[in-house]
Short mmCIF file of C-alpha atoms and ligand atoms in Angstrom, two decimals:
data_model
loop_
_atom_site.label_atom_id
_atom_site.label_comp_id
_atom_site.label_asym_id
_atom_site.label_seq_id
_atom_site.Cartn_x
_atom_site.Cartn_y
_atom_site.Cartn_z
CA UNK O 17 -4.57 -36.66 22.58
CA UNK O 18 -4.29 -34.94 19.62
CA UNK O 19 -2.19 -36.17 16.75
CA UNK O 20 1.75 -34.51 17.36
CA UNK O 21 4.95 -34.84 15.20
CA UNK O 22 7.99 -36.04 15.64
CA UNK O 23 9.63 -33.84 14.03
CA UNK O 24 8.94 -30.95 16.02
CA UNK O 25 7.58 -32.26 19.27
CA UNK O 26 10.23 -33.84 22.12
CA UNK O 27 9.72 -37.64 21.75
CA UNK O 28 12.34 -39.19 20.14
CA UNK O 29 11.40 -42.84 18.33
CA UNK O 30 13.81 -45.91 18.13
CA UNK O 31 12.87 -49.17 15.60
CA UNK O 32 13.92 -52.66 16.18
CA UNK O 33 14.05 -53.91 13.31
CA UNK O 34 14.81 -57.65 14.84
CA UNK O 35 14.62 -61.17 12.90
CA UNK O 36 11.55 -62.08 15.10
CA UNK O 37 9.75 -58.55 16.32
CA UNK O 38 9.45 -55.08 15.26
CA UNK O 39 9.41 -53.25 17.86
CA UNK O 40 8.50 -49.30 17.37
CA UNK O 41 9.10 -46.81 21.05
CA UNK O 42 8.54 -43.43 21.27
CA UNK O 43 10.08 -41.94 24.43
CA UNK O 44 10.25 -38.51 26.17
CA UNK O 45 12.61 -37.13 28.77
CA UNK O 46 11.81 -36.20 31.88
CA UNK O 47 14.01 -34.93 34.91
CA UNK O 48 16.96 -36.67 33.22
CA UNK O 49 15.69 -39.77 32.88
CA UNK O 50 13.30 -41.40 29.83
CA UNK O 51 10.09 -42.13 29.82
CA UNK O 52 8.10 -44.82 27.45
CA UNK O 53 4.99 -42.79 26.20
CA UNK O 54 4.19 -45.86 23.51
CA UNK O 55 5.27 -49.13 22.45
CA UNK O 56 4.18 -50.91 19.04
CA UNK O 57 5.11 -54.14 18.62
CA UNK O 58 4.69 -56.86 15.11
CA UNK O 59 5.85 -59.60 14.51
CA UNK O 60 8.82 -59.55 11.85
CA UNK O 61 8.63 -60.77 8.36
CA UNK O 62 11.41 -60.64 5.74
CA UNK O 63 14.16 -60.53 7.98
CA UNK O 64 17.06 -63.56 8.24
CA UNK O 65 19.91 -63.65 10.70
CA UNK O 66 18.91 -60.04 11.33
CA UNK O 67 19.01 -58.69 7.36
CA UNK O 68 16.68 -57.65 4.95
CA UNK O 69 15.67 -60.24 2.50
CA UNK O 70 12.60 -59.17 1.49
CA UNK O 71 11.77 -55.32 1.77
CA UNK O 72 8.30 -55.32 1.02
CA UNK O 73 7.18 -57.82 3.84
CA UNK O 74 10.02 -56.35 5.99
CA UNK O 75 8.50 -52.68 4.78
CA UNK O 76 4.94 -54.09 5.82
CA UNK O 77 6.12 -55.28 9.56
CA UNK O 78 7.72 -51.73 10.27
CA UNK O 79 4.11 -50.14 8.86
CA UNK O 80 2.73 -52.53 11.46
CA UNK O 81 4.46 -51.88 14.25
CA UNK O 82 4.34 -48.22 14.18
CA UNK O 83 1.02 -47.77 13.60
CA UNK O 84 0.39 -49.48 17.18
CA UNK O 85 2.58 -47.08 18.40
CA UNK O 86 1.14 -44.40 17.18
CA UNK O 87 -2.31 -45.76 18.22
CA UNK O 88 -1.10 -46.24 21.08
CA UNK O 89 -0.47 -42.53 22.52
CA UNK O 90 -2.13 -40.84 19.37
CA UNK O 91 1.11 -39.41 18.03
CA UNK O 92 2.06 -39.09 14.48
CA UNK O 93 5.60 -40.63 14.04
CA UNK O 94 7.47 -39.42 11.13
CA UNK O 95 11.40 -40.27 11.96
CA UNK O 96 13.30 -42.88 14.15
CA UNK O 97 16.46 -43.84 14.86
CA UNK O 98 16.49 -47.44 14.12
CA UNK O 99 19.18 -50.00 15.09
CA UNK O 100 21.02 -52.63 12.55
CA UNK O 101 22.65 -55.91 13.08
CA UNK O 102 23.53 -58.98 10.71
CA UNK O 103 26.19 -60.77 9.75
CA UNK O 104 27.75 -57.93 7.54
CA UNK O 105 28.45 -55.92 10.50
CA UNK O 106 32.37 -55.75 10.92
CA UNK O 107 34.06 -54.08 14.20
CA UNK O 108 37.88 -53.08 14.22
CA UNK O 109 40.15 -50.87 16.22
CA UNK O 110 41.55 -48.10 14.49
CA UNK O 111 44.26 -44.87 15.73
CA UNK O 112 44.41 -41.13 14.54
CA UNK O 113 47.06 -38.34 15.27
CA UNK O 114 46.99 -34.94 14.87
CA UNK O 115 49.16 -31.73 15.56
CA UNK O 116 47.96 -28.66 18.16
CA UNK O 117 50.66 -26.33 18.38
CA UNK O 118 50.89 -26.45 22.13
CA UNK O 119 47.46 -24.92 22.26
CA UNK O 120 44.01 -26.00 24.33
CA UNK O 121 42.32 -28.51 22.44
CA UNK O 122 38.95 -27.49 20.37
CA UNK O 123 36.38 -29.35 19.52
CA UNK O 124 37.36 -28.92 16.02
CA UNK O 125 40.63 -30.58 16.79
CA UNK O 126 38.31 -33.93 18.03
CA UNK O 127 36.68 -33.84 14.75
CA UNK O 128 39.88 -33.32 12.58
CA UNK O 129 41.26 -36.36 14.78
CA UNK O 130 38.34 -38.70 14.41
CA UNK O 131 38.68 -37.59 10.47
CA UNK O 132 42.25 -38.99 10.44
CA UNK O 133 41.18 -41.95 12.58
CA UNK O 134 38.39 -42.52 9.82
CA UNK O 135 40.78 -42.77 7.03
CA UNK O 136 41.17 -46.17 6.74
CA UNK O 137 40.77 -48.72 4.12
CA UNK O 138 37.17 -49.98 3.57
CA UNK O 139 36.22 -52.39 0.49
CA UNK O 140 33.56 -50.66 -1.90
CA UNK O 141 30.77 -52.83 -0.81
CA UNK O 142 31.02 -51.54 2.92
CA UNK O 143 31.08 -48.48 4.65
CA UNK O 144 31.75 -46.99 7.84
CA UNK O 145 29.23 -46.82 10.59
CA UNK O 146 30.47 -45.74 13.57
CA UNK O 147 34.04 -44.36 14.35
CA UNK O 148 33.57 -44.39 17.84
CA UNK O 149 36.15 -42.72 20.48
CA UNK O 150 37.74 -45.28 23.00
CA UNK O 151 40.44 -42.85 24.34
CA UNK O 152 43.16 -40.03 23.72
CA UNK O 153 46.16 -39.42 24.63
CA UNK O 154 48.07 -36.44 25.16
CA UNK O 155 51.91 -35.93 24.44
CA UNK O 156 52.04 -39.51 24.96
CA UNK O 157 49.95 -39.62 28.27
CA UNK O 158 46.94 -42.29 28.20
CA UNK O 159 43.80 -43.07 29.15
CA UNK O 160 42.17 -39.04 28.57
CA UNK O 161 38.63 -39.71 27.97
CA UNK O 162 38.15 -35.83 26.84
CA UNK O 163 41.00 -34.00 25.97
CA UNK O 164 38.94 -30.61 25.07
CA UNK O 165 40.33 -27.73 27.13
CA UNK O 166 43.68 -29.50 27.82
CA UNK O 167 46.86 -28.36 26.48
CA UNK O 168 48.99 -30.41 24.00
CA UNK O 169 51.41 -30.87 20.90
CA UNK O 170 50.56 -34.18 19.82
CA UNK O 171 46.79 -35.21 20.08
CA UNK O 172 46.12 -39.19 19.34
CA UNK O 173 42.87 -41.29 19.59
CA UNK O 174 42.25 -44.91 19.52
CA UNK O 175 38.94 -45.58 18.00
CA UNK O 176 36.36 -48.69 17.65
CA UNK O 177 35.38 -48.86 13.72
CA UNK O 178 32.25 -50.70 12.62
CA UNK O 179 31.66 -51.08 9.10
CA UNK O 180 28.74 -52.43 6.82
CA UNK O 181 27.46 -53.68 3.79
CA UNK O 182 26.02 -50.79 2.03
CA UNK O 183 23.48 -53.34 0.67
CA UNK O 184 22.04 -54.36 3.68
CA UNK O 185 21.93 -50.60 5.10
CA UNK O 186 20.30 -49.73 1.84
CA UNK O 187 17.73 -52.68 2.13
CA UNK O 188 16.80 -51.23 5.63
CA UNK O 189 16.44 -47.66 5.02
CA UNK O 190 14.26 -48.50 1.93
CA UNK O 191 11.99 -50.45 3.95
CA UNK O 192 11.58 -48.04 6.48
CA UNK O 193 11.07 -45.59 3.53
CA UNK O 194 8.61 -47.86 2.05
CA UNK O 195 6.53 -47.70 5.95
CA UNK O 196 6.90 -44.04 5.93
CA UNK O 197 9.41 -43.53 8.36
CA UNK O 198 12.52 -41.67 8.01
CA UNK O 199 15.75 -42.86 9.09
CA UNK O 200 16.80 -40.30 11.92
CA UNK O 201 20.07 -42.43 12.72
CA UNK O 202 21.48 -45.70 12.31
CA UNK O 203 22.81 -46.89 15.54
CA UNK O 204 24.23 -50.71 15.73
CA UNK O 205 21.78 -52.65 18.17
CA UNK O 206 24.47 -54.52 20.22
CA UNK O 207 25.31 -50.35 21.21
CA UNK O 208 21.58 -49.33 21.06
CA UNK O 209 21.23 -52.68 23.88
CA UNK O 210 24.30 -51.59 26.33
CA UNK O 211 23.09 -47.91 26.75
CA UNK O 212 19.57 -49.74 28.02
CA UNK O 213 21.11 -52.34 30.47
CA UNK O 214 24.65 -51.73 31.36
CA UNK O 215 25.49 -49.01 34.16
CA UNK O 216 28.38 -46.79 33.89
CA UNK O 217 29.93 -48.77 36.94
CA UNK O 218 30.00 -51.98 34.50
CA UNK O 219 31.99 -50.31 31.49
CA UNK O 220 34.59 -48.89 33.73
CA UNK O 221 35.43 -52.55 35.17
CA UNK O 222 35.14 -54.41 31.91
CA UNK O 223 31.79 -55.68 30.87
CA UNK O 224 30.51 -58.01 27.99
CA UNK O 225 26.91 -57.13 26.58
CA UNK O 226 25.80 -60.11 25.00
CA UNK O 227 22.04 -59.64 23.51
CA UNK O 228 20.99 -63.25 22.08
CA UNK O 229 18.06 -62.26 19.83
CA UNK O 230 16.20 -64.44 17.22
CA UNK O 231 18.81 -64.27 14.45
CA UNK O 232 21.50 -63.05 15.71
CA UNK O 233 24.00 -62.44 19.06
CA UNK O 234 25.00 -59.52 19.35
CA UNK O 235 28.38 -58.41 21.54
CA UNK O 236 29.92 -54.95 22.51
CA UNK O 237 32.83 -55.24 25.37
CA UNK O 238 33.74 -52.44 27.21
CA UNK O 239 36.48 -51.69 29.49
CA UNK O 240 38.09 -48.70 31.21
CA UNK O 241 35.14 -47.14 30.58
CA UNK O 242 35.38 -46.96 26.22
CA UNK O 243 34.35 -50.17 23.73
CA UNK O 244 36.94 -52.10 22.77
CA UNK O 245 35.41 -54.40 20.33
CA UNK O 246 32.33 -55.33 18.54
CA UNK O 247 30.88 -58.79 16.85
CA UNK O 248 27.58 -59.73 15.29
CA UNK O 249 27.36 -63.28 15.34
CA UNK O 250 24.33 -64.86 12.79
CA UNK O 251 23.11 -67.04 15.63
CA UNK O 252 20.21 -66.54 17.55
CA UNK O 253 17.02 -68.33 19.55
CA UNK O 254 15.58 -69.31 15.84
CA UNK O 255 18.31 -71.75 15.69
CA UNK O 256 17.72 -72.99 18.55
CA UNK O 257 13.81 -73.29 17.74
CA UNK O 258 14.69 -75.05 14.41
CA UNK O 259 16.60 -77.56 15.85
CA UNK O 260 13.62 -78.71 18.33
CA UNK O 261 11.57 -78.65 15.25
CA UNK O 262 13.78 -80.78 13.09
CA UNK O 263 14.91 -83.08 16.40
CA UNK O 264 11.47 -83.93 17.02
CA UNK O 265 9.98 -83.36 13.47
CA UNK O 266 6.99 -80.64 14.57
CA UNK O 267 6.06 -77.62 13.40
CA UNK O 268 8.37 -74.01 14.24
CA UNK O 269 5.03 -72.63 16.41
CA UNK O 270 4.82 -75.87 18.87
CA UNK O 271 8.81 -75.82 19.06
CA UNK O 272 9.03 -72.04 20.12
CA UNK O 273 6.25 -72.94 23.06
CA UNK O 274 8.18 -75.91 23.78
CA UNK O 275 11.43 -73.95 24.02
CA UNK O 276 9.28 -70.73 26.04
CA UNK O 277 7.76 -72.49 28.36
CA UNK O 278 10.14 -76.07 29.41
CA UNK O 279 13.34 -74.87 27.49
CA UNK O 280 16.34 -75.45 29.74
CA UNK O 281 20.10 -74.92 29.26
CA UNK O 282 21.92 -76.46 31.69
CA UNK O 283 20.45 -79.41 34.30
CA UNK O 284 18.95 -78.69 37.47
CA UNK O 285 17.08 -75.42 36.39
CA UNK O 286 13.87 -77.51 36.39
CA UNK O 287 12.17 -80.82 37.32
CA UNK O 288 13.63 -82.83 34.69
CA UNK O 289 11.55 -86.13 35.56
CA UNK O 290 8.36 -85.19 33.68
CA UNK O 291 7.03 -85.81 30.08
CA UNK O 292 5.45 -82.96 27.67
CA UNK O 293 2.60 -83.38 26.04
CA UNK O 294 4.12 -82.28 22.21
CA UNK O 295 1.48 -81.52 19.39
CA UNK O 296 3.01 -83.53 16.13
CA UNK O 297 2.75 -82.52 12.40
CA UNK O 298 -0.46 -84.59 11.80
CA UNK O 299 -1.88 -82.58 14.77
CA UNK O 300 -1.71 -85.67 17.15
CA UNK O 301 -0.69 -85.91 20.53
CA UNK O 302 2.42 -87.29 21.97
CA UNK O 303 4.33 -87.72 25.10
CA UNK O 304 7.71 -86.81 24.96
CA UNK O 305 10.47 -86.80 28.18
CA UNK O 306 11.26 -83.36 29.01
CA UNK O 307 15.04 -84.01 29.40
CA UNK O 308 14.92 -84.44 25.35
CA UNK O 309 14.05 -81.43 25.05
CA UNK O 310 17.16 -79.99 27.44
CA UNK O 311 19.81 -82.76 25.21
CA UNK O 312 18.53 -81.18 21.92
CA UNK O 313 18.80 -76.94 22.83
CA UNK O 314 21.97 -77.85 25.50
CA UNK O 315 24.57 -78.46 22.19
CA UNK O 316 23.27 -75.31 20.53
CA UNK O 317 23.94 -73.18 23.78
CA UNK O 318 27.02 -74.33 24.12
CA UNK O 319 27.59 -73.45 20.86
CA UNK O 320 26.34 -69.72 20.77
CA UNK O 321 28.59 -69.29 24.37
CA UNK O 322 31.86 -71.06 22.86
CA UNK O 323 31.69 -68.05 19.85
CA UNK O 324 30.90 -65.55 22.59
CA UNK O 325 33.24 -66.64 24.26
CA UNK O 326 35.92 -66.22 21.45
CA UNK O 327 34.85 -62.74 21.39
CA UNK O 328 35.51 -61.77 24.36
CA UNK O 329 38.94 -63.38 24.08
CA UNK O 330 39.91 -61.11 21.59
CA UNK O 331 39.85 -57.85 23.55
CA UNK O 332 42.48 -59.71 25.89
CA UNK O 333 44.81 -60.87 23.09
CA UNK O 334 47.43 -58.14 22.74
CA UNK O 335 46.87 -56.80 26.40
CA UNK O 336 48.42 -57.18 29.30
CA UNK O 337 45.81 -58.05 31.01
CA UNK O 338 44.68 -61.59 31.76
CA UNK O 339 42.16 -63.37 30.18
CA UNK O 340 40.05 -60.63 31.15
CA UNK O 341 40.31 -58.11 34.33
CA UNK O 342 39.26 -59.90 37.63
CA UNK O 343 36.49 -58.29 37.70
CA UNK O 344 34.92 -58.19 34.36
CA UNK O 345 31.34 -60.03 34.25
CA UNK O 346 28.76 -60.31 31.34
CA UNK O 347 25.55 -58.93 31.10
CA UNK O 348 22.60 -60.82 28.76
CA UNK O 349 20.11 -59.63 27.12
CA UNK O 350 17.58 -60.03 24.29
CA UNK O 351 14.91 -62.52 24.21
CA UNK O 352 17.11 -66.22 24.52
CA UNK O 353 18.41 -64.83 27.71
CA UNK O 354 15.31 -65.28 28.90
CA UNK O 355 15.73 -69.41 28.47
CA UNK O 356 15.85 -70.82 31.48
CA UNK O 357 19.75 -71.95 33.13
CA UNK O 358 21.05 -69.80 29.99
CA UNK O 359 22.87 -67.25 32.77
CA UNK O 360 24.28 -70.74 34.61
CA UNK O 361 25.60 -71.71 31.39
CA UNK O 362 27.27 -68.63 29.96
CA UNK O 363 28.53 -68.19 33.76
CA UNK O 364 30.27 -71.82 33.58
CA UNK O 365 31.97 -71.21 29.83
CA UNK O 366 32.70 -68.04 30.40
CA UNK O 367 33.71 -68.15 34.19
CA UNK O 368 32.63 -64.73 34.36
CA UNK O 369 29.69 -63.46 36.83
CA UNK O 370 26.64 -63.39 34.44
CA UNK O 371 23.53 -61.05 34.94
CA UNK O 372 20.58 -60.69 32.61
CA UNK O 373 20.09 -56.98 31.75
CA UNK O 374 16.37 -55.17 31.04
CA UNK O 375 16.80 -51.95 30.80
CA UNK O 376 17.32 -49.68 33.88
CA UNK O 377 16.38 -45.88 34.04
CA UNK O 378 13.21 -46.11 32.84
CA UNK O 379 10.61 -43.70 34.60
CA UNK O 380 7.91 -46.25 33.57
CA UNK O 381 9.83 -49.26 33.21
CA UNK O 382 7.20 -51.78 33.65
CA UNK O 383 6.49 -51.15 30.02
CA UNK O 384 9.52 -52.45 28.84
CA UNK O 385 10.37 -54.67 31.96
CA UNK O 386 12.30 -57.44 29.63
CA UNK O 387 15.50 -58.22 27.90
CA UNK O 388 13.84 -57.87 24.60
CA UNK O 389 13.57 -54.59 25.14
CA UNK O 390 16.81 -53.38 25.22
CA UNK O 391 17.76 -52.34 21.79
CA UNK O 392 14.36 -50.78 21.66
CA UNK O 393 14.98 -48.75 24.71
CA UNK O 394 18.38 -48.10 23.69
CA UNK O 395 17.20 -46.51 20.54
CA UNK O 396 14.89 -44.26 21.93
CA UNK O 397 17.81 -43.09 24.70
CA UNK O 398 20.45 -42.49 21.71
CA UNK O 399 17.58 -40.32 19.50
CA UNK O 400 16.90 -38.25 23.06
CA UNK O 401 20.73 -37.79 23.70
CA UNK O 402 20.72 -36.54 20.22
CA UNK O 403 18.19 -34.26 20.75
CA UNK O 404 19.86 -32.84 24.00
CA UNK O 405 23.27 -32.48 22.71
CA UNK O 406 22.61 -30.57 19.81
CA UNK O 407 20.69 -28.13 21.83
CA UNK O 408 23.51 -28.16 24.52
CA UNK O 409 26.66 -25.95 24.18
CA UNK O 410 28.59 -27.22 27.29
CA UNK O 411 31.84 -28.69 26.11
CA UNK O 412 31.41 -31.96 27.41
CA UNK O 413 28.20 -32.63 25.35
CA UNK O 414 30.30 -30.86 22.16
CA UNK O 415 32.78 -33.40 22.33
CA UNK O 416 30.36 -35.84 21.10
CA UNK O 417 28.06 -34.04 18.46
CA UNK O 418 31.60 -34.47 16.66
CA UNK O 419 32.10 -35.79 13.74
CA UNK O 420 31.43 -39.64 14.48
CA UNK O 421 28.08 -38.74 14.65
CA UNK O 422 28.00 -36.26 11.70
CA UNK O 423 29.81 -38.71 9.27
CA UNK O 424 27.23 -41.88 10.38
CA UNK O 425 24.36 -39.39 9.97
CA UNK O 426 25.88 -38.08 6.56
CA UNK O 427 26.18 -41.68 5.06
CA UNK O 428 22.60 -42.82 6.24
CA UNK O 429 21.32 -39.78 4.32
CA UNK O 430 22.95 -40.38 1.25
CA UNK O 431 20.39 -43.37 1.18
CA UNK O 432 17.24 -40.56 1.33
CA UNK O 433 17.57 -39.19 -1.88
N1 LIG V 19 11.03 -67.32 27.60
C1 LIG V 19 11.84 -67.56 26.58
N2 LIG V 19 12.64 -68.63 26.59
C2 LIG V 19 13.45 -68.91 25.56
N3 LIG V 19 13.56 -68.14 24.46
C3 LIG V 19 12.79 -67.04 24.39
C4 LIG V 19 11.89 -66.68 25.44
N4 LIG V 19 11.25 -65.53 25.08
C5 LIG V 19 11.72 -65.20 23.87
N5 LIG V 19 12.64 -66.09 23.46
C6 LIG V 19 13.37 -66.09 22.18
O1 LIG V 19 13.97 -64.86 21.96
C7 LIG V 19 14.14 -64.63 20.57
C8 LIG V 19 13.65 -63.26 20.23
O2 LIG V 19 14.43 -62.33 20.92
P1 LIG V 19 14.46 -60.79 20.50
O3 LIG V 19 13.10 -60.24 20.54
O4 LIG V 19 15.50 -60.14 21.35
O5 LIG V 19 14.96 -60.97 19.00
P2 LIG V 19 14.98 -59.97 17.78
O6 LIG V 19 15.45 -58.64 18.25
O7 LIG V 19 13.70 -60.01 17.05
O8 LIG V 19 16.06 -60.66 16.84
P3 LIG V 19 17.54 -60.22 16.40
O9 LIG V 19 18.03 -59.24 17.40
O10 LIG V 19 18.32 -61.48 16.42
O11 LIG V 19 17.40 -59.67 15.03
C9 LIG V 19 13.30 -65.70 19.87
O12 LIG V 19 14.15 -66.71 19.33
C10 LIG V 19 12.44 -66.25 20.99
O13 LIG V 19 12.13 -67.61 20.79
MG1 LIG V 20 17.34 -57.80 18.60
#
């Protein structure tokens, strides 16, 4: 194959830039659906709790993982959209209004509206990411998802904000300058994750995506279709892995196969009556019980669900719904959903049906036939939708080349220069 450019050819690249993997995917679209044409994968360096700390090994792990991409299908890859998480990450819920003389609404109205939505206090040190639509209303009526084409006076919006530390965006984008790649987009991974896994079905009932990752867990709830709230939490698998390595003083590497391959959540996943054979610091052999293993990661579980849990919680505060709707349920995803009695567990704090998500549409989708896949996948899917809409003049796909992508496109690229 000869060598091809993303700038000009159809593939459309996401980066996840993830506290334990880089993972690079260049994707193509065909019939309506996406297909994976290469993967690169490396591991990640100079990433903690899902930020930059140190942009020339972080810089060196993107290089990495794109060049096996591009080896991969023999494509040149000059742009991606690439997804960020981290503590700094903030998600609120915001409301715009706007007059429209008892006219049909425009597009330009939309983007006027998510302008006023936008205006909103936001310390120096952050800025906004995403002002994301979560439904209008019309002369008072609710629950419009796309008001263009409809008559009205009064045109309001509720909105989902998400905010950053311009630091930590600036750290990212640099690295990915330093690898040679520019920054298409900046899409938040726990967003990136639910386009890959969760079905429309799913957001109309009420939904929790909850992608447990190395450094962090990531959550985006939707219900009625729109998100309704967003939360990076800086808690992830590593922790998990430290603790085995601390509890029974070994090394990270033997902890993480520990974890990978006997790792258990909840009791009764497994036959708990065996011992492990555990490689120690001084390289010497012991025998350990394998339920020690389950009494040291259960805590930490808990843990990670009880803040999840909290999360969720706070879409339901100021509702009149219940807890949540009956039939809300959660979908997992990232790499610690793949420890074992993890769904049983979120299932039993939550008391919500649990499924783990990989991601689903995929023409080849053996490539990418895991959970820590799905911000990857995600990515590529939001760069292709990108692509689409901004050829397509339809009014539907108008509605959201608006301004909320505009303005997150406008602040990533005051970061190029
Ligand atoms: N089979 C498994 N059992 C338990 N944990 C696993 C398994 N496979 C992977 N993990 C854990 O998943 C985590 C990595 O997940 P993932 O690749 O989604 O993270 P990441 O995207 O690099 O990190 P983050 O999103 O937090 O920045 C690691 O902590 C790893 O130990
Ligand atoms: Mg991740």
């Amino acid at each position: 194959m000869t060598a091809r450019d993303s700038r000009t050819m159809d593939f459309a690249v996401g980066l996840d830039v993830g506290t334990t993997k880089i993972c690079a995917l260049s994707g193509i679209r065909e019939g309506g659906r996406t297909k994976i044409v290469s993967m690169g994968s490396s591991p990640s360096y100079g990433l903690r709790k899902g930020m930059v700390v140190d942009t020339g090994l972080a810089a060196d792990s993107i290089k990495r993982a794109v060049k096996n991409a591009e080896e991969a299908a023999g494509i040149t890859i000059r742009s991606a959209v690439v997804g960020i998480a981290g503590g700094h990450i903030k998600g609120f819920n915001g409301f715009g209004a706007i007059g429209v003389k008892n006219r049909m609404v425009r597009e330009e109205d939309v983007d006027r509206l998510m302008d006023s939505a936008s205006a909103v206090y936001v310390p120096v040190d952050r800025d906004i990411l995403h002002v994301i639509p979560a439904g209008f209303r019309l002369d008072g009526n609710n629950g419009i998802k796309n008001p263009v084409g409809m008559p009205c006076e009064i045109l309001e919006a509720m909105v989902h904000i998400v905010t950053g530390s311009v630091t930590s965006v600036q750290n990212l984008v640099k690295c990915c300058e330093m690898a040679k790649v520019r920054v298409a987009d900046i899409v938040l991974e726990p967003l990136a994750s639910a386009d890959a896994v969760l079905t429309a079905e799913e957001r109309e009932r009420g939904v929790a995506l909850v992608d447990i990752g190395g450094g962090t867990t990531d959550v985006a709830v939707y219900r009625d279709g729109v998100l309704k709230h967003t939360a990076v939490l800086a808690l992830g698998g590593n922790h998990i892995t430290n603790d085995i390595a601390v509890g029974l003083g070994i090394a990270a590497e033997e902890a993480e196969r520990l974890k990978k391959m006997y790792g258990y959540a909840v009791t009764g996943v497994i036959d708990e009556r065996g011992e492990l054979d555990v490689k120690g610091v001084d390289e010497r052999m012991m025998k350990l019980p394998v339920s020690h293993l389950f009494e040291i990661i259960q805590p930490r579980c808990e843990e990670i669900m009880m803040l999840v849990q909290k999360e969720i919680g706070i879409v339901s505060k100021g509702t009149a719904q219940a807890q949540s709707s009956p039939r809300t349920s959660v979908v997992l995803t990232g790499g610690t959903s793949l420890l074992k009695g993890l769904d049983a567990m979120a299932g039993s704090i939550l008391g919500l049906p649990v499924r783990i998500g990989i991601p689903v549409k995929i023409i080849n989708e053996d490539l990418v036939n895991s959970p820590e896949y799905a911000t990857g996948v995600g990515l590529v899917q939001y760069g292709l939708d990108q692509r689409e809409q901004l050829d397509d003049k339809t009014p539907q796909k108008q509605l959201t080349t608006s301004s909320i992508f505009e303005r997150m496109k406008y602040w990533a690229k005051e970061y190029f220069t």
